[in-house]
Amino acid sequence: MVGLRERKKLRTRQALIEAALRLFDEKGYEETTLAEIAAEAEVSTRTFFSYFASKEDVVFYDGVERTERTLEVLASREPGEPLADLLLRLVRSALMWASEDDFSLEHSAVRMRLLSTVPALQARALHLLFDTQLRLAQALRDAYPDELDEIEAATAVGSLIGAVKLAVMVSLNRGDSHEQIRESVSRAADIAIRGLHTIG
C-alpha cells in the first residue's frame, strides 16, 4: 500500500513533468528555464533537483521503468516458448502498460514533437535507444542461450523496436487517437514478428 508521503512525492513528480512538457510545448525547450518549471509546479528549484537532474531527464522520465519492465518479460520466458510467442507477449504487455498509463499517453505527442525538433534531445534519445536495444538483445540471447546467437538476438530486437517506433511516429503525425496508435503498434509488431519466424 502506498503511503501518504509516497503519494505526495508522486503528485509532485507528475506536477513537474506536466509543467515541464506544457512549457516546452508552449515556449520551446531551450527557452524554458528550470525555475519556470518549478514555479509552474508550485515548488522550489531545489525541489526540482530532488526529482530530476536536468530538463532532459524530465522528457525521458519513464525510460528506466519501461526498460526494466521489458527486461522482466524477456527473463520470464517459459520453457519451450518460441521466440515469436515471447516477443508477441512482450508487445501485448507493453500495450497493456500503455493503456493503464493515461499520464504517459497524454504526453506522447508533445514528446514526439520535442524529439523531432530539439538536437540535444535527439542525441539523448539516440544514445538511450542504442543502450536499451543492446541490453534487450543480451536479455533475449540469455533467454534463448542454445537457440539464438548475438546477431540473431540483435536482429530480432532491432526489427521489433524499429517497426514499433516508426509506426508510433507515423500514427502521431497523422493525429491518430490512442486506440489507433495501439492498433498501429500491434500491426507493425505483427509484421515484424512474422518476419522473425525464420530464426529461433
mmCIF file of N, CA, C and O in Angstrom, residues 92-153:
data_model
loop_
_atom_site.group_PDB
_atom_site.id
_atom_site.type_symbol
_atom_site.label_atom_id
_atom_site.label_comp_id
_atom_site.label_asym_id
_atom_site.label_seq_id
_atom_site.Cartn_x
_atom_site.Cartn_y
_atom_site.Cartn_z
ATOM 1 N N ARG A 92 2.224 -7.286 -26.239
ATOM 2 C CA ARG A 92 0.933 -7.206 -25.552
ATOM 3 C C ARG A 92 1.085 -6.613 -24.161
ATOM 4 O O ARG A 92 0.245 -5.832 -23.716
ATOM 5 N N SER A 93 2.167 -6.966 -23.471
ATOM 6 C CA SER A 93 2.420 -6.403 -22.139
ATOM 7 C C SER A 93 2.650 -4.901 -22.233
ATOM 8 O O SER A 93 2.122 -4.126 -21.430
ATOM 9 N N ALA A 94 3.441 -4.476 -23.230
ATOM 10 C CA ALA A 94 3.726 -3.055 -23.405
ATOM 11 C C ALA A 94 2.453 -2.268 -23.707
ATOM 12 O O ALA A 94 2.254 -1.155 -23.211
ATOM 13 N N LEU A 95 1.588 -2.841 -24.530
ATOM 14 C CA LEU A 95 0.319 -2.177 -24.841
ATOM 15 C C LEU A 95 -0.568 -2.089 -23.607
ATOM 16 O O LEU A 95 -1.266 -1.094 -23.407
ATOM 17 N N MET A 96 -0.532 -3.124 -22.775
ATOM 18 C CA MET A 96 -1.316 -3.111 -21.545
ATOM 19 C C MET A 96 -0.790 -2.032 -20.599
ATOM 20 O O MET A 96 -1.556 -1.278 -20.007
ATOM 21 N N TRP A 97 0.550 -1.931 -20.480
ATOM 22 C CA TRP A 97 1.130 -0.891 -19.634
ATOM 23 C C TRP A 97 0.712 0.489 -20.133
ATOM 24 O O TRP A 97 0.358 1.361 -19.343
ATOM 25 N N ALA A 98 0.755 0.666 -21.445
ATOM 26 C CA ALA A 98 0.408 1.973 -22.021
ATOM 27 C C ALA A 98 -1.058 2.316 -21.770
ATOM 28 O O ALA A 98 -1.399 3.457 -21.458
ATOM 29 N N SER A 99 -1.935 1.315 -21.897
ATOM 30 C CA SER A 99 -3.363 1.574 -21.704
ATOM 31 C C SER A 99 -3.679 1.914 -20.255
ATOM 32 O O SER A 99 -4.656 2.605 -19.968
ATOM 33 N N GLU A 100 -2.830 1.426 -19.339
ATOM 34 C CA GLU A 100 -3.028 1.714 -17.919
ATOM 35 C C GLU A 100 -2.401 3.041 -17.511
ATOM 36 O O GLU A 100 -2.659 3.540 -16.424
ATOM 37 N N ASP A 101 -1.574 3.601 -18.399
ATOM 38 C CA ASP A 101 -0.825 4.816 -18.058
ATOM 39 C C ASP A 101 -1.300 5.995 -18.896
ATOM 40 O O ASP A 101 -0.648 6.421 -19.828
ATOM 41 N N ASP A 102 -2.470 6.520 -18.550
ATOM 42 C CA ASP A 102 -3.003 7.675 -19.264
ATOM 43 C C ASP A 102 -2.070 8.875 -19.136
ATOM 44 O O ASP A 102 -1.996 9.717 -20.024
ATOM 45 N N PHE A 103 -1.360 8.947 -18.013
ATOM 46 C CA PHE A 103 -0.435 10.052 -17.780
ATOM 47 C C PHE A 103 0.620 10.104 -18.880
ATOM 48 O O PHE A 103 0.920 11.162 -19.432
ATOM 49 N N SER A 104 1.180 8.948 -19.233
ATOM 50 C CA SER A 104 2.198 8.889 -20.276
ATOM 51 C C SER A 104 1.600 9.138 -21.655
ATOM 52 O O SER A 104 2.187 9.836 -22.484
ATOM 53 N N LEU A 105 0.415 8.561 -21.905
ATOM 54 C CA LEU A 105 -0.222 8.731 -23.212
ATOM 55 C C LEU A 105 -0.510 10.194 -23.520
ATOM 56 O O LEU A 105 -0.366 10.633 -24.659
ATOM 57 N N GLU A 106 -0.890 10.953 -22.509
ATOM 58 C CA GLU A 106 -1.202 12.363 -22.713
ATOM 59 C C GLU A 106 -0.010 13.134 -23.260
ATOM 60 O O GLU A 106 -0.168 14.134 -23.953
ATOM 61 N N HIS A 107 1.182 12.676 -22.934
ATOM 62 C CA HIS A 107 2.381 13.429 -23.289
ATOM 63 C C HIS A 107 3.109 12.877 -24.515
ATOM 64 O O HIS A 107 4.131 13.434 -24.917
ATOM 65 N N SER A 108 2.588 11.814 -25.115
ATOM 66 C CA SER A 108 3.280 11.176 -26.236
ATOM 67 C C SER A 108 3.507 12.132 -27.398
ATOM 68 O O SER A 108 4.613 12.208 -27.948
ATOM 69 N N ALA A 109 2.486 12.858 -27.786
ATOM 70 C CA ALA A 109 2.600 13.757 -28.933
ATOM 71 C C ALA A 109 3.581 14.886 -28.648
ATOM 72 O O ALA A 109 4.395 15.251 -29.511
ATOM 73 N N VAL A 110 3.525 15.444 -27.436
ATOM 74 C CA VAL A 110 4.446 16.527 -27.073
ATOM 75 C C VAL A 110 5.882 16.023 -27.110
ATOM 76 O O VAL A 110 6.777 16.671 -27.675
ATOM 77 N N ARG A 111 6.113 14.871 -26.519
ATOM 78 C CA ARG A 111 7.477 14.329 -26.503
ATOM 79 C C ARG A 111 7.971 14.027 -27.912
ATOM 80 O O ARG A 111 9.131 14.266 -28.230
ATOM 81 N N MET A 112 7.088 13.519 -28.760
ATOM 82 C CA MET A 112 7.498 13.225 -30.125
ATOM 83 C C MET A 112 7.877 14.507 -30.868
ATOM 84 O O MET A 112 8.857 14.533 -31.627
ATOM 85 N N ARG A 113 7.115 15.579 -30.641
ATOM 86 C CA ARG A 113 7.468 16.860 -31.269
ATOM 87 C C ARG A 113 8.816 17.355 -30.764
ATOM 88 O O ARG A 113 9.632 17.856 -31.546
ATOM 89 N N LEU A 114 9.055 17.217 -29.484
ATOM 90 C CA LEU A 114 10.336 17.651 -28.920
ATOM 91 C C LEU A 114 11.490 16.845 -29.502
ATOM 92 O O LEU A 114 12.533 17.394 -29.870
ATOM 93 N N LEU A 115 11.296 15.535 -29.584
ATOM 94 C CA LEU A 115 12.366 14.668 -30.087
ATOM 95 C C LEU A 115 12.655 14.891 -31.568
ATOM 96 O O LEU A 115 13.739 14.577 -32.046
ATOM 97 N N SER A 116 11.678 15.434 -32.273
ATOM 98 C CA SER A 116 11.887 15.671 -33.706
ATOM 99 C C SER A 116 12.431 17.064 -34.000
ATOM 100 O O SER A 116 12.795 17.348 -35.140
ATOM 101 N N THR A 117 12.514 17.930 -32.981
ATOM 102 C CA THR A 117 12.924 19.317 -33.233
ATOM 103 C C THR A 117 14.091 19.812 -32.382
ATOM 104 O O THR A 117 14.708 20.822 -32.723
ATOM 105 N N VAL A 118 14.405 19.140 -31.276
ATOM 106 C CA VAL A 118 15.456 19.621 -30.373
ATOM 107 C C VAL A 118 16.696 18.724 -30.498
ATOM 108 O O VAL A 118 16.668 17.561 -30.082
ATOM 109 N N PRO A 119 17.798 19.242 -31.062
ATOM 110 C CA PRO A 119 19.000 18.426 -31.279
ATOM 111 C C PRO A 119 19.528 17.737 -30.023
ATOM 112 O O PRO A 119 19.926 16.570 -30.072
ATOM 113 N N ALA A 120 19.529 18.431 -28.886
ATOM 114 C CA ALA A 120 20.051 17.826 -27.649
ATOM 115 C C ALA A 120 19.216 16.616 -27.239
ATOM 116 O O ALA A 120 19.754 15.601 -26.768
ATOM 117 N N LEU A 121 17.906 16.710 -27.429
ATOM 118 C CA LEU A 121 17.030 15.596 -27.081
ATOM 119 C C LEU A 121 17.152 14.460 -28.090
ATOM 120 O O LEU A 121 17.068 13.282 -27.725
ATOM 121 N N GLN A 122 17.368 14.802 -29.348
ATOM 122 C CA GLN A 122 17.579 13.771 -30.370
ATOM 123 C C GLN A 122 18.815 12.947 -30.036
ATOM 124 O O GLN A 122 18.802 11.717 -30.132
ATOM 125 N N ALA A 123 19.882 13.638 -29.630
ATOM 126 C CA ALA A 123 21.125 12.944 -29.291
ATOM 127 C C ALA A 123 20.924 12.035 -28.080
ATOM 128 O O ALA A 123 21.397 10.894 -28.055
ATOM 129 N N ARG A 124 20.233 12.546 -27.076
ATOM 130 C CA ARG A 124 19.977 11.752 -25.867
ATOM 131 C C ARG A 124 19.114 10.543 -26.206
ATOM 132 O O ARG A 124 19.364 9.425 -25.737
ATOM 133 N N ALA A 125 18.085 10.755 -27.022
ATOM 134 C CA ALA A 125 17.184 9.664 -27.398
ATOM 135 C C ALA A 125 17.937 8.580 -28.163
ATOM 136 O O ALA A 125 17.710 7.382 -27.943
ATOM 137 N N LEU A 126 18.818 8.986 -29.055
ATOM 138 C CA LEU A 126 19.586 8.014 -29.834
ATOM 139 C C LEU A 126 20.508 7.203 -28.936
ATOM 140 O O LEU A 126 20.598 5.977 -29.063
ATOM 141 N N HIS A 127 21.148 7.879 -28.003
ATOM 142 C CA HIS A 127 22.031 7.186 -27.060
ATOM 143 C C HIS A 127 21.240 6.177 -26.228
ATOM 144 O O HIS A 127 21.657 5.026 -26.055
ATOM 145 N N LEU A 128 20.102 6.621 -25.710
ATOM 146 C CA LEU A 128 19.262 5.731 -24.891
ATOM 147 C C LEU A 128 18.740 4.557 -25.705
ATOM 148 O O LEU A 128 18.662 3.429 -25.210
ATOM 149 N N LEU A 129 18.382 4.830 -26.959
ATOM 150 C CA LEU A 129 17.856 3.766 -27.817
ATOM 151 C C LEU A 129 18.912 2.694 -28.060
ATOM 152 O O LEU A 129 18.637 1.493 -27.937
ATOM 153 N N PHE A 130 20.128 3.096 -28.388
ATOM 154 C CA PHE A 130 21.202 2.130 -28.615
ATOM 155 C C PHE A 130 21.481 1.329 -27.351
ATOM 156 O O PHE A 130 21.615 0.102 -27.394
ATOM 157 N N ASP A 131 21.582 2.026 -26.223
ATOM 158 C CA ASP A 131 21.884 1.361 -24.958
ATOM 159 C C ASP A 131 20.784 0.364 -24.597
ATOM 160 O O ASP A 131 21.065 -0.781 -24.207
ATOM 161 N N THR A 132 19.534 0.793 -24.741
ATOM 162 C CA THR A 132 18.404 -0.075 -24.409
ATOM 163 C C THR A 132 18.353 -1.291 -25.319
ATOM 164 O O THR A 132 18.147 -2.420 -24.858
ATOM 165 N N GLN A 133 18.556 -1.081 -26.609
ATOM 166 C CA GLN A 133 18.494 -2.202 -27.547
ATOM 167 C C GLN A 133 19.599 -3.221 -27.276
ATOM 168 O O GLN A 133 19.368 -4.434 -27.388
ATOM 169 N N LEU A 134 20.769 -2.748 -26.914
ATOM 170 C CA LEU A 134 21.854 -3.678 -26.584
ATOM 171 C C LEU A 134 21.505 -4.501 -25.349
ATOM 172 O O LEU A 134 21.756 -5.707 -25.298
ATOM 173 N N ARG A 135 20.910 -3.854 -24.349
ATOM 174 C CA ARG A 135 20.505 -4.576 -23.135
ATOM 175 C C ARG A 135 19.412 -5.597 -23.444
ATOM 176 O O ARG A 135 19.437 -6.726 -22.940
ATOM 177 N N LEU A 136 18.457 -5.211 -24.272
ATOM 178 C CA LEU A 136 17.370 -6.126 -24.624
ATOM 179 C C LEU A 136 17.887 -7.289 -25.468
ATOM 180 O O LEU A 136 17.440 -8.433 -25.309
ATOM 181 N N ALA A 137 18.820 -6.993 -26.373
ATOM 182 C CA ALA A 137 19.384 -8.061 -27.204
ATOM 183 C C ALA A 137 20.110 -9.079 -26.334
ATOM 184 O O ALA A 137 19.997 -10.294 -26.549
ATOM 185 N N GLN A 138 20.852 -8.610 -25.330
ATOM 186 C CA GLN A 138 21.547 -9.527 -24.430
ATOM 187 C C GLN A 138 20.548 -10.339 -23.620
ATOM 188 O O GLN A 138 20.726 -11.541 -23.402
ATOM 189 N N ALA A 139 19.469 -9.677 -23.171
ATOM 190 C CA ALA A 139 18.443 -10.389 -22.402
ATOM 191 C C ALA A 139 17.759 -11.449 -23.254
ATOM 192 O O ALA A 139 17.443 -12.544 -22.769
ATOM 193 N N LEU A 140 17.525 -11.135 -24.523
ATOM 194 C CA LEU A 140 16.895 -12.110 -25.416
ATOM 195 C C LEU A 140 17.847 -13.272 -25.677
ATOM 196 O O LEU A 140 17.428 -14.438 -25.706
ATOM 197 N N ARG A 141 19.122 -12.969 -25.854
ATOM 198 C CA ARG A 141 20.136 -14.013 -26.034
ATOM 199 C C ARG A 141 20.187 -14.918 -24.797
ATOM 200 O O ARG A 141 20.265 -16.138 -24.909
ATOM 201 N N ASP A 142 20.101 -14.306 -23.616
ATOM 202 C CA ASP A 142 20.115 -15.092 -22.368
ATOM 203 C C ASP A 142 18.875 -15.971 -22.252
ATOM 204 O O ASP A 142 18.938 -17.052 -21.655
ATOM 205 N N ALA A 143 17.757 -15.501 -22.816
ATOM 206 C CA ALA A 143 16.516 -16.278 -22.750
ATOM 207 C C ALA A 143 16.554 -17.479 -23.690
ATOM 208 O O ALA A 143 15.840 -18.462 -23.479
ATOM 209 N N TYR A 144 17.376 -17.388 -24.738
ATOM 210 C CA TYR A 144 17.493 -18.476 -25.730
ATOM 211 C C TYR A 144 18.972 -18.825 -25.933
ATOM 212 O O TYR A 144 19.495 -18.712 -27.045
ATOM 213 N N PRO A 145 19.659 -19.254 -24.894
ATOM 214 C CA PRO A 145 21.118 -19.465 -24.987
ATOM 215 C C PRO A 145 21.541 -20.509 -26.014
ATOM 216 O O PRO A 145 22.636 -20.412 -26.577
ATOM 217 N N ASP A 146 20.688 -21.489 -26.245
ATOM 218 C CA ASP A 146 21.049 -22.560 -27.181
ATOM 219 C C ASP A 146 20.392 -22.400 -28.546
ATOM 220 O O ASP A 146 20.561 -23.262 -29.417
ATOM 221 N N GLU A 147 19.636 -21.318 -28.725
ATOM 222 C CA GLU A 147 18.875 -21.157 -29.970
ATOM 223 C C GLU A 147 19.224 -19.892 -30.751
ATOM 224 O O GLU A 147 19.072 -19.855 -31.969
ATOM 225 N N LEU A 148 19.653 -18.829 -30.046
ATOM 226 C CA LEU A 148 19.984 -17.577 -30.720
ATOM 227 C C LEU A 148 21.437 -17.211 -30.482
ATOM 228 O O LEU A 148 21.944 -17.363 -29.369
ATOM 229 N N ASP A 149 22.094 -16.724 -31.528
ATOM 230 C CA ASP A 149 23.410 -16.137 -31.300
ATOM 231 C C ASP A 149 23.248 -14.628 -31.156
ATOM 232 O O ASP A 149 22.138 -14.097 -31.220
ATOM 233 N N GLU A 150 24.351 -13.928 -30.956
ATOM 234 C CA GLU A 150 24.284 -12.486 -30.691
ATOM 235 C C GLU A 150 23.666 -11.712 -31.842
ATOM 236 O O GLU A 150 22.887 -10.767 -31.621
ATOM 237 N N ILE A 151 23.995 -12.082 -33.055
ATOM 238 C CA ILE A 151 23.477 -11.366 -34.223
ATOM 239 C C ILE A 151 21.978 -11.590 -34.380
ATOM 240 O O ILE A 151 21.211 -10.657 -34.661
ATOM 241 N N GLU A 152 21.532 -12.815 -34.191
ATOM 242 C CA GLU A 152 20.101 -13.108 -34.301
ATOM 243 C C GLU A 152 19.300 -12.374 -33.235
ATOM 244 O O GLU A 152 18.230 -11.824 -33.511
ATOM 245 N N ALA A 153 19.825 -12.344 -32.005
ATOM 246 C CA ALA A 153 19.134 -11.631 -30.931
ATOM 247 C C ALA A 153 19.071 -10.138 -31.233
ATOM 248 O O ALA A 153 18.032 -9.492 -31.048
#
